[in-house]
Amino acid sequence: MKKLIKNAKIANESEVFEADILIDGDKISEIGKGIEAGDAEIIDAAGCYVIPGAVDVHTHMDLDVGFARAIDDFYDGTVAAACGGTTTIVDHMAFGPKDCSLWHQTNEYHRLADNNAVIDYGFHGVLQHPVTEQTLAEMKEIKEKEGINSFKLYMTYDYKLEDDEIFNVLRAAREAGIVITVHCENHGVIQQLRKEFAEEGKTEAKYHPLSRPDRCEAEAVNRMVNIAAMAGDAPLYIVHLTSNEGLKEVQKAKREGQKRFAAETCIQYLVLNDSAYDDPQEGLKAIMSPPLRKDADREALWQALKDGDVDTVATDHCPFHFKEGKAEKQYGKDDFTKCPNGAPGVQERLMLLFSEGFMKGRLTLPQVVKYASSNPSRMFGLFPQKGSLEPGADADLVIIDPNKKTEINREYIKGASDYSCYEGMTLEGRIEKVLQRGNVIVSDGEFKGSRGDGQYLKRGESCLSK
Ligand code: URP
Ligand code: ZN
């Protein structure tokens, strides 16, 4: 069955232009003015923008952190994603049992996602201490067999890698064309500050950001880019950059010619600030690591997107209930260190970027497309199948009416979460329709797809590993 999107203002990562889009089955077959296709179903997009389906390369569906489990499984979380215009995710695996093979979590994530996800999905592998020869061999094997071209390591938390392991991983990744994604925070300083705050009875939410200062991020980013350089310019992707201090390290590395290197920020670090922690109760909603920062950091990150110094905007979507169900966020009510880290965002990201970025004049619409769709797709080996509007690409697209508004309230929330960090905001623009591989999966705010419609994506080469 063909579909013809008429009168669209199409935005890709380089321009906005008026044309029609012909979809044949699951692919875009033609883009041009005045396309005639007698047998096609017509979708009139007059007055609307049509952009590529958004690609969120940092989610944590069903994340098991031992004492709590993220409440969006691959069904609920991808329904929320779809309703927010995201048609592809690349999800970060949780740590597995001590000493497990890399295959353990790969198999577990297929069990969690297959036949549940409603949008297309891939996984980033996870590396945990200790790293052995077998780990490095499995990383290569999993890339070849599963199309998993990226693995994450942590510089903090219990399974963090030591510098010698990081160096070995990066050399092996360089050799195998694998991207290493990294959570950059200095573990030692954080542990010491948390200990001191505990001893002084400073256990409210407002001490969470104080226990993880921006310099912890900057030091870890600096260490990572230097180790990656020593590993032969190994492909490196910094996840969730939050601070101006961290950004300075990113800019320095880029200026000095590190080529296989990219940095992601997340929507919360652009839109929210650390005043979210002022109220001891409400503050629990925004306990995530790294924490929210100051307005000066937000502004620096917006500027970096404008200048092209940051490469992608993701979410780190990882929701827990605040008051309902097991109310996992309340585990931190007497001690912020007991609160599971993470917050929802997969539904809100695209329209926040559209409204706060494009409609407020901070970014152009092609920049929104670049950071929400094209670059994430390119960095993780999905481009141009995903994140582009061109003949031959998957017909994943979002139709947005810029003259309507989106109220973020309880009715808006489509995931399992009982809150949004953006509740009360009114966004400029509203999603009219979302198409995934030619099928309308969201119309007028309602999900129209089915459980299991998402396809697993074996990913190709990343632009960072070339
Ligand atoms: O607070 C966060 N980011 N939670 C998700 C797990 C992680 O640290 O990536
Ligand atoms: Zn994360």
Short mmCIF file of C-alpha atoms and ligand atoms in Angstrom, two decimals:
data_model
loop_
_atom_site.label_atom_id
_atom_site.label_comp_id
_atom_site.label_asym_id
_atom_site.label_seq_id
_atom_site.Cartn_x
_atom_site.Cartn_y
_atom_site.Cartn_z
CA MET A 1 0.00 0.00 0.00
CA LYS A 2 1.32 3.42 -0.94
CA LYS A 3 0.98 6.61 1.08
CA LEU A 4 1.48 10.10 -0.25
CA ILE A 5 2.25 12.91 2.17
CA LYS A 6 1.17 16.11 0.45
CA ASN A 7 2.12 19.74 1.05
CA ALA A 8 4.83 18.97 3.58
CA LYS A 9 7.52 21.33 4.77
CA ILE A 10 10.27 18.75 4.94
CA ALA A 11 13.17 19.26 7.29
CA ASN A 12 16.30 17.18 7.07
CA GLU A 13 19.64 17.92 8.72
CA SER A 14 20.66 20.43 6.08
CA GLU A 15 17.57 22.27 4.83
CA VAL A 16 13.83 22.86 4.95
CA PHE A 17 11.92 22.62 1.67
CA GLU A 18 8.41 22.06 0.38
CA ALA A 19 7.68 18.77 -1.34
CA ASP A 20 5.57 15.62 -1.26
CA ILE A 21 6.78 12.27 0.07
CA LEU A 22 5.73 9.00 -1.54
CA ILE A 23 5.94 5.92 0.63
CA ASP A 24 5.84 2.47 -0.92
CA GLY A 25 5.51 -0.27 1.69
CA ASP A 26 8.05 0.40 4.42
CA LYS A 27 10.36 2.75 2.46
CA ILE A 28 10.35 6.27 1.14
CA SER A 29 10.24 5.85 -2.64
CA GLU A 30 10.19 9.44 -3.90
CA ILE A 31 10.42 13.03 -2.66
CA GLY A 32 9.45 15.84 -5.00
CA LYS A 33 6.95 18.50 -5.91
CA GLY A 34 3.52 17.56 -7.24
CA ILE A 35 3.92 13.79 -7.03
CA GLU A 36 0.88 11.97 -8.46
CA ALA A 37 0.09 8.46 -7.21
CA GLY A 38 -3.53 7.62 -7.96
CA ASP A 39 -3.75 4.57 -5.75
CA ALA A 40 -1.98 6.06 -2.73
CA GLU A 41 -3.63 6.99 0.56
CA ILE A 42 -3.20 10.75 0.95
CA ILE A 43 -1.97 12.34 4.19
CA ASP A 44 -2.30 16.12 4.01
CA ALA A 45 0.53 17.78 5.96
CA ALA A 46 -0.35 21.38 5.03
CA GLY A 47 1.02 23.81 7.60
CA CYS A 48 3.13 21.10 9.21
CA TYR A 49 6.76 20.11 9.27
CA VAL A 50 7.75 16.57 8.39
CA ILE A 51 11.00 15.37 9.93
CA PRO A 52 12.72 11.97 10.21
CA GLY A 53 11.60 9.78 13.09
CA ALA A 54 13.76 10.61 16.10
CA VAL A 55 16.50 8.23 17.23
CA ASP A 56 17.24 8.02 20.96
CA VAL A 57 20.55 6.28 21.50
CA HIS A 58 20.50 6.42 25.30
CA THR A 59 17.62 4.68 27.00
CA HIS A 60 17.44 2.17 29.86
CA MET A 61 14.26 0.16 29.38
CA ASP A 62 13.58 -2.42 32.10
CA LEU A 63 16.93 -1.55 33.72
CA ASP A 64 17.66 -3.81 36.66
CA VAL A 65 19.83 -1.99 39.22
CA GLY A 66 19.56 -4.73 41.83
CA PHE A 67 17.45 -2.95 44.45
CA ALA A 68 15.02 -1.52 41.88
CA ARG A 69 13.97 -2.00 38.29
CA ALA A 70 13.15 0.81 35.84
CA ILE A 71 9.39 0.72 35.44
CA ASP A 72 9.23 1.17 31.67
CA ASP A 73 9.69 -2.20 30.07
CA PHE A 74 10.32 -2.39 26.33
CA TYR A 75 6.58 -2.12 25.63
CA ASP A 76 5.63 0.83 27.85
CA GLY A 77 8.84 2.67 27.15
CA THR A 78 8.63 2.34 23.40
CA VAL A 79 4.94 3.34 23.37
CA ALA A 80 6.02 6.53 25.18
CA ALA A 81 8.88 6.97 22.72
CA ALA A 82 6.56 6.55 19.73
CA CYS A 83 4.06 9.06 21.10
CA GLY A 84 6.92 11.54 21.39
CA GLY A 85 8.10 11.01 17.80
CA THR A 86 10.95 8.59 18.50
CA THR A 87 10.88 5.63 16.12
CA THR A 88 14.23 4.04 17.00
CA ILE A 89 16.09 3.47 20.25
CA VAL A 90 19.47 2.03 21.07
CA ASP A 91 19.17 0.83 24.65
CA HIS A 92 22.00 0.50 27.15
CA MET A 93 22.16 -2.92 28.77
CA ALA A 94 22.25 -3.20 32.54
CA PHE A 95 25.18 -4.83 34.30
CA GLY A 96 24.87 -8.61 34.49
CA PRO A 97 25.87 -10.98 37.30
CA LYS A 98 29.47 -10.78 38.52
CA ASP A 99 31.98 -12.21 36.02
CA CYS A 100 29.31 -12.97 33.41
CA SER A 101 30.10 -13.30 29.72
CA LEU A 102 29.09 -10.41 27.44
CA TRP A 103 26.65 -12.82 25.86
CA HIS A 104 24.71 -13.05 29.11
CA GLN A 105 23.22 -9.56 28.86
CA THR A 106 22.97 -9.72 25.08
CA ASN A 107 20.69 -12.74 25.39
CA GLU A 108 18.83 -11.22 28.33
CA TYR A 109 18.09 -8.04 26.38
CA HIS A 110 16.67 -10.00 23.47
CA ARG A 111 14.43 -11.75 25.99
CA LEU A 112 13.26 -8.38 27.34
CA ALA A 113 12.80 -6.55 24.04
CA ASP A 114 11.89 -9.06 21.33
CA ASN A 115 8.12 -9.27 20.78
CA ASN A 116 7.61 -6.32 23.16
CA ALA A 117 9.14 -3.20 21.60
CA VAL A 118 6.77 -1.25 19.35
CA ILE A 119 9.52 0.72 17.58
CA ASP A 120 12.79 -0.43 16.06
CA TYR A 121 15.57 -1.06 18.54
CA GLY A 122 19.17 -2.00 19.04
CA PHE A 123 21.40 -2.47 22.07
CA HIS A 124 24.70 -1.11 23.30
CA GLY A 125 26.68 -3.86 25.01
CA VAL A 126 27.98 -3.30 28.53
CA LEU A 127 31.49 -3.84 29.84
CA GLN A 128 32.01 -4.54 33.50
CA HIS A 129 34.99 -5.20 35.68
CA PRO A 130 37.05 -7.38 35.32
CA VAL A 131 37.98 -7.11 31.63
CA THR A 132 39.73 -10.24 30.39
CA GLU A 133 41.05 -11.47 27.03
CA GLN A 134 37.75 -13.33 26.71
CA THR A 135 35.79 -10.09 27.18
CA LEU A 136 37.68 -8.45 24.34
CA ALA A 137 37.16 -11.46 22.08
CA GLU A 138 33.42 -11.54 22.89
CA MET A 139 33.06 -7.87 22.10
CA LYS A 140 34.28 -8.55 18.55
CA GLU A 141 32.17 -11.70 18.23
CA ILE A 142 29.02 -9.87 19.37
CA LYS A 143 29.64 -7.09 16.87
CA GLU A 144 29.96 -9.63 14.07
CA LYS A 145 27.03 -11.84 15.04
CA GLU A 146 24.61 -9.33 16.55
CA GLY A 147 25.48 -6.07 14.82
CA ILE A 148 26.18 -4.48 18.19
CA ASN A 149 28.83 -1.95 17.24
CA SER A 150 29.03 -0.11 20.56
CA PHE A 151 29.80 -1.06 24.16
CA LYS A 152 29.53 1.08 27.26
CA LEU A 153 31.90 1.35 30.15
CA TYR A 154 31.50 3.23 33.39
CA MET A 155 34.12 5.22 35.28
CA THR A 156 31.97 5.12 38.38
CA TYR A 157 29.62 2.61 40.08
CA ASP A 158 30.56 -0.84 41.36
CA TYR A 159 31.54 -2.40 38.02
CA LYS A 160 33.60 0.59 36.85
CA LEU A 161 36.70 -0.17 34.82
CA GLU A 162 40.21 0.76 35.89
CA ASP A 163 42.44 2.81 33.59
CA ASP A 164 44.47 -0.19 32.40
CA GLU A 165 41.25 -2.00 31.48
CA ILE A 166 39.94 1.10 29.72
CA PHE A 167 43.15 1.31 27.69
CA ASN A 168 42.90 -2.37 26.69
CA VAL A 169 39.23 -2.03 25.78
CA LEU A 170 39.91 1.03 23.64
CA ARG A 171 42.76 -0.64 21.75
CA ALA A 172 40.61 -3.68 21.05
CA ALA A 173 37.70 -1.46 20.02
CA ARG A 174 39.90 0.53 17.65
CA GLU A 175 41.00 -2.72 16.03
CA ALA A 176 37.46 -4.12 15.73
CA GLY A 177 35.71 -0.90 14.64
CA ILE A 178 33.66 -0.71 17.82
CA VAL A 179 32.56 2.53 19.52
CA ILE A 180 33.14 2.76 23.26
CA THR A 181 30.53 4.87 25.01
CA VAL A 182 31.47 6.14 28.44
CA HIS A 183 29.79 7.42 31.58
CA CYS A 184 32.40 9.95 32.73
CA GLU A 185 32.53 10.80 36.43
CA ASN A 186 35.44 10.60 38.89
CA HIS A 187 34.48 7.78 41.24
CA GLY A 188 36.91 8.48 44.08
CA VAL A 189 35.85 12.07 44.65
CA ILE A 190 32.15 11.15 44.54
CA GLN A 191 32.63 8.34 47.07
CA GLN A 192 34.52 10.62 49.43
CA LEU A 193 31.94 13.43 49.22
CA ARG A 194 29.06 11.03 49.75
CA LYS A 195 30.79 9.61 52.82
CA GLU A 196 31.38 13.07 54.25
CA PHE A 197 27.80 14.19 53.60
CA ALA A 198 26.49 11.02 55.27
CA GLU A 199 28.65 11.65 58.34
CA GLU A 200 27.36 15.22 58.56
CA GLY A 201 23.72 14.15 58.15
CA LYS A 202 23.47 15.93 54.80
CA THR A 203 21.15 13.43 53.20
CA GLU A 204 18.56 15.57 51.40
CA ALA A 205 18.18 15.64 47.63
CA LYS A 206 20.02 18.96 47.37
CA TYR A 207 23.27 17.19 48.36
CA HIS A 208 23.05 14.89 45.36
CA PRO A 209 24.48 17.46 42.87
CA LEU A 210 26.98 18.66 45.48
CA SER A 211 28.31 15.11 45.82
CA ARG A 212 28.95 14.90 42.05
CA PRO A 213 30.56 18.23 41.08
CA ASP A 214 31.08 19.30 37.47
CA ARG A 215 34.84 18.86 37.84
CA CYS A 216 34.26 15.13 38.41
CA GLU A 217 32.81 15.03 34.93
CA ALA A 218 35.57 17.22 33.47
CA GLU A 219 38.35 15.14 35.00
CA ALA A 220 36.85 11.90 33.70
CA VAL A 221 36.23 13.31 30.20
CA ASN A 222 39.81 14.55 30.12
CA ARG A 223 41.12 11.14 31.21
CA MET A 224 38.99 9.32 28.64
CA VAL A 225 39.96 11.46 25.66
CA ASN A 226 43.62 11.11 26.57
CA ILE A 227 43.43 7.34 26.98
CA ALA A 228 41.52 7.12 23.67
CA ALA A 229 44.24 9.19 21.99
CA MET A 230 46.93 6.90 23.44
CA ALA A 231 44.94 3.91 22.16
CA GLY A 232 45.38 5.24 18.61
CA ASP A 233 42.42 7.63 18.39
CA ALA A 234 39.99 4.89 19.41
CA PRO A 235 36.29 5.53 18.66
CA LEU A 236 34.92 7.27 21.73
CA TYR A 237 31.46 8.58 22.53
CA ILE A 238 30.89 10.45 25.79
CA VAL A 239 27.34 9.92 27.07
CA HIS A 240 25.24 12.54 28.87
CA LEU A 241 27.59 15.52 29.04
CA THR A 242 26.16 17.95 31.59
CA SER A 243 28.56 20.75 32.37
CA ASN A 244 30.51 23.64 30.93
CA GLU A 245 33.67 22.25 32.56
CA GLY A 246 33.12 18.90 30.84
CA LEU A 247 32.33 20.66 27.59
CA LYS A 248 35.63 22.53 27.68
CA GLU A 249 37.43 19.17 27.67
CA VAL A 250 35.33 18.02 24.71
CA GLN A 251 36.07 21.21 22.79
CA LYS A 252 39.78 20.95 23.53
CA ALA A 253 39.98 17.36 22.26
CA LYS A 254 38.05 18.23 19.12
CA ARG A 255 40.16 21.33 18.48
CA GLU A 256 43.31 19.31 18.90
CA GLY A 257 42.19 16.92 16.18
CA GLN A 258 40.73 13.87 17.92
CA LYS A 259 38.60 12.62 15.04
CA ARG A 260 36.86 9.49 16.26
CA PHE A 261 35.21 11.30 19.09
CA ALA A 262 31.69 12.54 19.81
CA ALA A 263 29.76 13.85 22.77
CA GLU A 264 26.11 13.47 23.69
CA THR A 265 24.08 15.62 26.00
CA CYS A 266 20.56 14.82 27.21
CA ILE A 267 17.45 16.93 27.06
CA GLN A 268 17.22 17.37 30.84
CA TYR A 269 20.62 19.08 30.94
CA LEU A 270 19.37 21.61 28.38
CA VAL A 271 15.99 22.32 29.93
CA LEU A 272 16.23 21.79 33.71
CA ASN A 273 18.60 23.05 36.39
CA ASP A 274 19.68 22.14 39.90
CA SER A 275 16.86 24.12 41.52
CA ALA A 276 14.93 20.88 40.92
CA TYR A 277 16.65 19.58 44.09
CA ASP A 278 15.58 22.46 46.37
CA ASP A 279 12.53 20.64 47.68
CA PRO A 280 13.53 17.44 49.53
CA GLN A 281 10.51 15.51 48.22
CA GLU A 282 10.16 16.87 44.68
CA GLY A 283 13.93 16.72 44.35
CA LEU A 284 13.82 12.92 44.34
CA LYS A 285 12.17 13.05 40.93
CA ALA A 286 15.33 14.48 39.40
CA ILE A 287 17.91 12.27 41.10
CA MET A 288 19.98 11.07 38.19
CA SER A 289 23.68 10.76 37.53
CA PRO A 290 25.30 13.00 36.57
CA PRO A 291 22.98 15.53 38.24
CA LEU A 292 21.27 18.60 36.83
CA ARG A 293 23.55 21.65 36.77
CA LYS A 294 23.37 25.45 36.74
CA ASP A 295 21.78 27.70 34.13
CA ALA A 296 25.25 28.69 32.90
CA ASP A 297 25.88 25.02 32.07
CA ARG A 298 22.57 24.76 30.20
CA GLU A 299 23.38 27.84 28.17
CA ALA A 300 26.86 26.53 27.38
CA LEU A 301 25.35 23.27 26.11
CA TRP A 302 22.82 25.08 23.90
CA GLN A 303 25.65 27.17 22.49
CA ALA A 304 27.69 24.02 21.90
CA LEU A 305 24.81 22.54 19.89
CA LYS A 306 24.58 25.74 17.89
CA ASP A 307 28.33 25.58 17.21
CA GLY A 308 28.44 21.82 16.53
CA ASP A 309 30.67 21.00 19.52
CA VAL A 310 28.16 18.52 20.96
CA ASP A 311 26.94 15.86 18.56
CA THR A 312 23.69 14.34 19.81
CA VAL A 313 20.83 14.90 22.25
CA ALA A 314 19.51 11.76 23.96
CA THR A 315 17.55 11.13 27.17
CA ASP A 316 19.10 8.54 29.51
CA HIS A 317 15.44 7.56 29.94
CA CYS A 318 15.26 5.51 33.15
CA PRO A 319 12.00 6.08 35.06
CA PHE A 320 10.96 4.93 38.50
CA HIS A 321 7.68 5.62 40.25
CA PHE A 322 7.58 8.65 42.53
CA LYS A 323 4.42 7.90 44.54
CA GLU A 324 2.62 5.02 42.81
CA GLY A 325 3.32 1.28 42.89
CA LYS A 326 6.50 0.57 44.79
CA ALA A 327 7.33 4.31 44.71
CA GLU A 328 10.99 3.47 44.21
CA LYS A 329 12.03 7.13 44.25
CA GLN A 330 10.88 7.26 47.90
CA TYR A 331 13.72 4.89 48.85
CA GLY A 332 15.71 8.14 48.91
CA LYS A 333 13.39 10.14 51.15
CA ASP A 334 15.74 9.99 54.15
CA ASP A 335 18.96 9.55 52.20
CA PHE A 336 19.50 10.63 48.60
CA THR A 337 22.10 7.89 48.06
CA LYS A 338 19.32 5.27 48.40
CA CYS A 339 17.23 6.77 45.61
CA PRO A 340 17.42 4.86 42.30
CA ASN A 341 19.09 7.05 39.72
CA GLY A 342 17.19 8.09 36.63
CA ALA A 343 14.14 9.88 35.26
CA PRO A 344 11.78 9.63 32.29
CA GLY A 345 12.33 11.65 29.10
CA VAL A 346 11.96 9.46 26.02
CA GLN A 347 8.53 10.88 25.22
CA GLU A 348 9.41 14.50 25.92
CA ARG A 349 12.79 14.83 24.17
CA LEU A 350 11.86 15.62 20.57
CA MET A 351 9.16 18.19 21.28
CA LEU A 352 11.27 19.85 23.99
CA LEU A 353 14.06 20.20 21.45
CA PHE A 354 11.58 21.47 18.87
CA SER A 355 9.97 23.95 21.25
CA GLU A 356 12.90 25.05 23.46
CA GLY A 357 15.43 24.77 20.64
CA PHE A 358 13.80 25.66 17.33
CA MET A 359 10.71 27.65 18.33
CA LYS A 360 12.72 29.72 20.82
CA GLY A 361 15.38 30.44 18.20
CA ARG A 362 18.26 28.63 19.88
CA LEU A 363 18.63 26.12 17.03
CA THR A 364 17.50 25.85 13.43
CA LEU A 365 15.08 23.06 12.55
CA PRO A 366 17.80 21.20 10.57
CA GLN A 367 19.93 21.30 13.73
CA VAL A 368 17.08 19.76 15.71
CA VAL A 369 16.89 16.99 13.09
CA LYS A 370 20.64 16.54 13.16
CA TYR A 371 20.88 16.16 16.94
CA ALA A 372 17.69 14.17 17.49
CA SER A 373 17.84 11.88 14.45
CA SER A 374 20.62 12.03 11.89
CA ASN A 375 23.73 12.19 14.06
CA PRO A 376 22.61 9.53 16.57
CA SER A 377 21.81 7.27 13.63
CA ARG A 378 25.14 7.97 11.96
CA MET A 379 27.19 7.52 15.14
CA PHE A 380 25.73 4.07 15.74
CA GLY A 381 25.66 2.65 12.23
CA LEU A 382 22.02 3.17 11.24
CA PHE A 383 22.32 5.99 8.71
CA PRO A 384 20.71 6.54 6.20
CA GLN A 385 18.19 3.76 6.93
CA LYS A 386 17.21 5.75 10.03
CA GLY A 387 17.44 9.48 10.71
CA SER A 388 17.08 10.63 7.12
CA LEU A 389 14.34 11.48 4.66
CA GLU A 390 15.49 10.24 1.27
CA PRO A 391 14.42 7.62 -1.24
CA GLY A 392 15.39 4.18 0.05
CA ALA A 393 15.31 5.17 3.74
CA ASP A 394 12.83 3.59 6.14
CA ALA A 395 9.59 5.57 6.08
CA ASP A 396 9.92 6.68 9.72
CA LEU A 397 8.65 10.20 10.05
CA VAL A 398 7.01 12.69 12.33
CA ILE A 399 4.45 15.29 11.29
CA ILE A 400 4.51 18.33 13.57
CA ASP A 401 2.08 21.24 13.58
CA PRO A 402 4.05 24.27 14.84
CA ASN A 403 0.86 26.25 15.45
CA LYS A 404 -0.53 23.86 18.05
CA LYS A 405 0.65 23.35 21.61
CA THR A 406 1.61 20.36 23.75
CA GLU A 407 0.67 20.47 27.42
CA ILE A 408 2.83 18.21 29.56
CA ASN A 409 0.44 16.87 32.16
CA ARG A 410 -0.63 13.50 33.52
CA GLU A 411 -2.82 12.82 30.50
CA TYR A 412 0.16 13.39 28.19
CA ILE A 413 2.33 10.73 29.88
CA LYS A 414 2.18 7.46 27.92
CA GLY A 415 4.91 5.51 29.73
CA ALA A 416 4.47 3.71 33.06
CA SER A 417 5.86 6.63 35.04
CA ASP A 418 3.64 8.61 37.42
CA TYR A 419 5.45 11.87 36.71
CA SER A 420 7.32 13.91 34.16
CA CYS A 421 10.11 16.29 35.17
CA TYR A 422 8.53 18.73 32.68
CA GLU A 423 4.98 18.62 34.05
CA GLY A 424 3.34 22.04 33.80
CA MET A 425 5.26 23.08 30.69
CA THR A 426 3.42 24.11 27.54
CA LEU A 427 5.41 23.41 24.41
CA GLU A 428 5.10 25.19 21.08
CA GLY A 429 4.16 22.57 18.50
CA ARG A 430 2.29 19.31 18.54
CA ILE A 431 2.85 15.92 16.96
CA GLU A 432 0.05 15.12 14.52
CA LYS A 433 1.24 11.74 13.26
CA VAL A 434 4.15 9.36 13.60
CA LEU A 435 4.91 6.79 10.92
CA GLN A 436 7.16 3.79 11.41
CA ARG A 437 8.23 1.94 8.26
CA GLY A 438 5.18 3.36 6.49
CA ASN A 439 2.61 2.53 9.18
CA VAL A 440 0.84 5.24 11.16
CA ILE A 441 1.70 4.32 14.75
CA VAL A 442 0.57 7.55 16.41
CA SER A 443 -2.29 9.79 15.40
CA ASP A 444 -3.67 12.72 17.36
CA GLY A 445 -1.74 11.75 20.46
CA GLU A 446 -2.95 8.14 20.49
CA PHE A 447 -0.78 5.08 19.98
CA LYS A 448 -2.06 2.95 17.06
CA GLY A 449 0.62 0.27 16.80
CA SER A 450 0.94 -3.14 18.43
CA ARG A 451 3.19 -4.90 20.87
CA GLY A 452 6.12 -6.51 19.09
CA ASP A 453 5.95 -4.36 15.94
CA GLY A 454 9.48 -3.11 16.57
CA GLN A 455 12.29 -4.79 14.67
CA TYR A 456 15.72 -5.58 16.07
CA LEU A 457 18.39 -3.57 14.26
CA LYS A 458 21.70 -5.17 13.44
CA ARG A 459 23.82 -2.08 13.06
CA GLY A 460 26.54 -1.35 10.51
CA GLU A 461 29.73 0.68 10.81
CA SER A 462 29.64 3.82 12.90
CA CYS A 463 30.96 7.02 11.35
CA LEU A 464 33.24 7.14 14.40
CA SER A 465 34.99 3.88 13.61
CA LYS A 466 35.88 4.71 10.00
O1 URP B 1 20.87 8.36 36.59
C1 URP B 1 21.02 7.64 35.63
N1 URP B 1 21.74 8.07 34.61
N2 URP B 1 20.46 6.42 35.60
C2 URP B 1 20.61 5.46 34.61
C3 URP B 1 21.80 4.60 34.82
C4 URP B 1 23.05 5.31 34.40
O2 URP B 1 23.77 5.81 35.23
O3 URP B 1 23.29 5.41 33.20
ZN ZN B 2 22.47 6.02 31.14
#
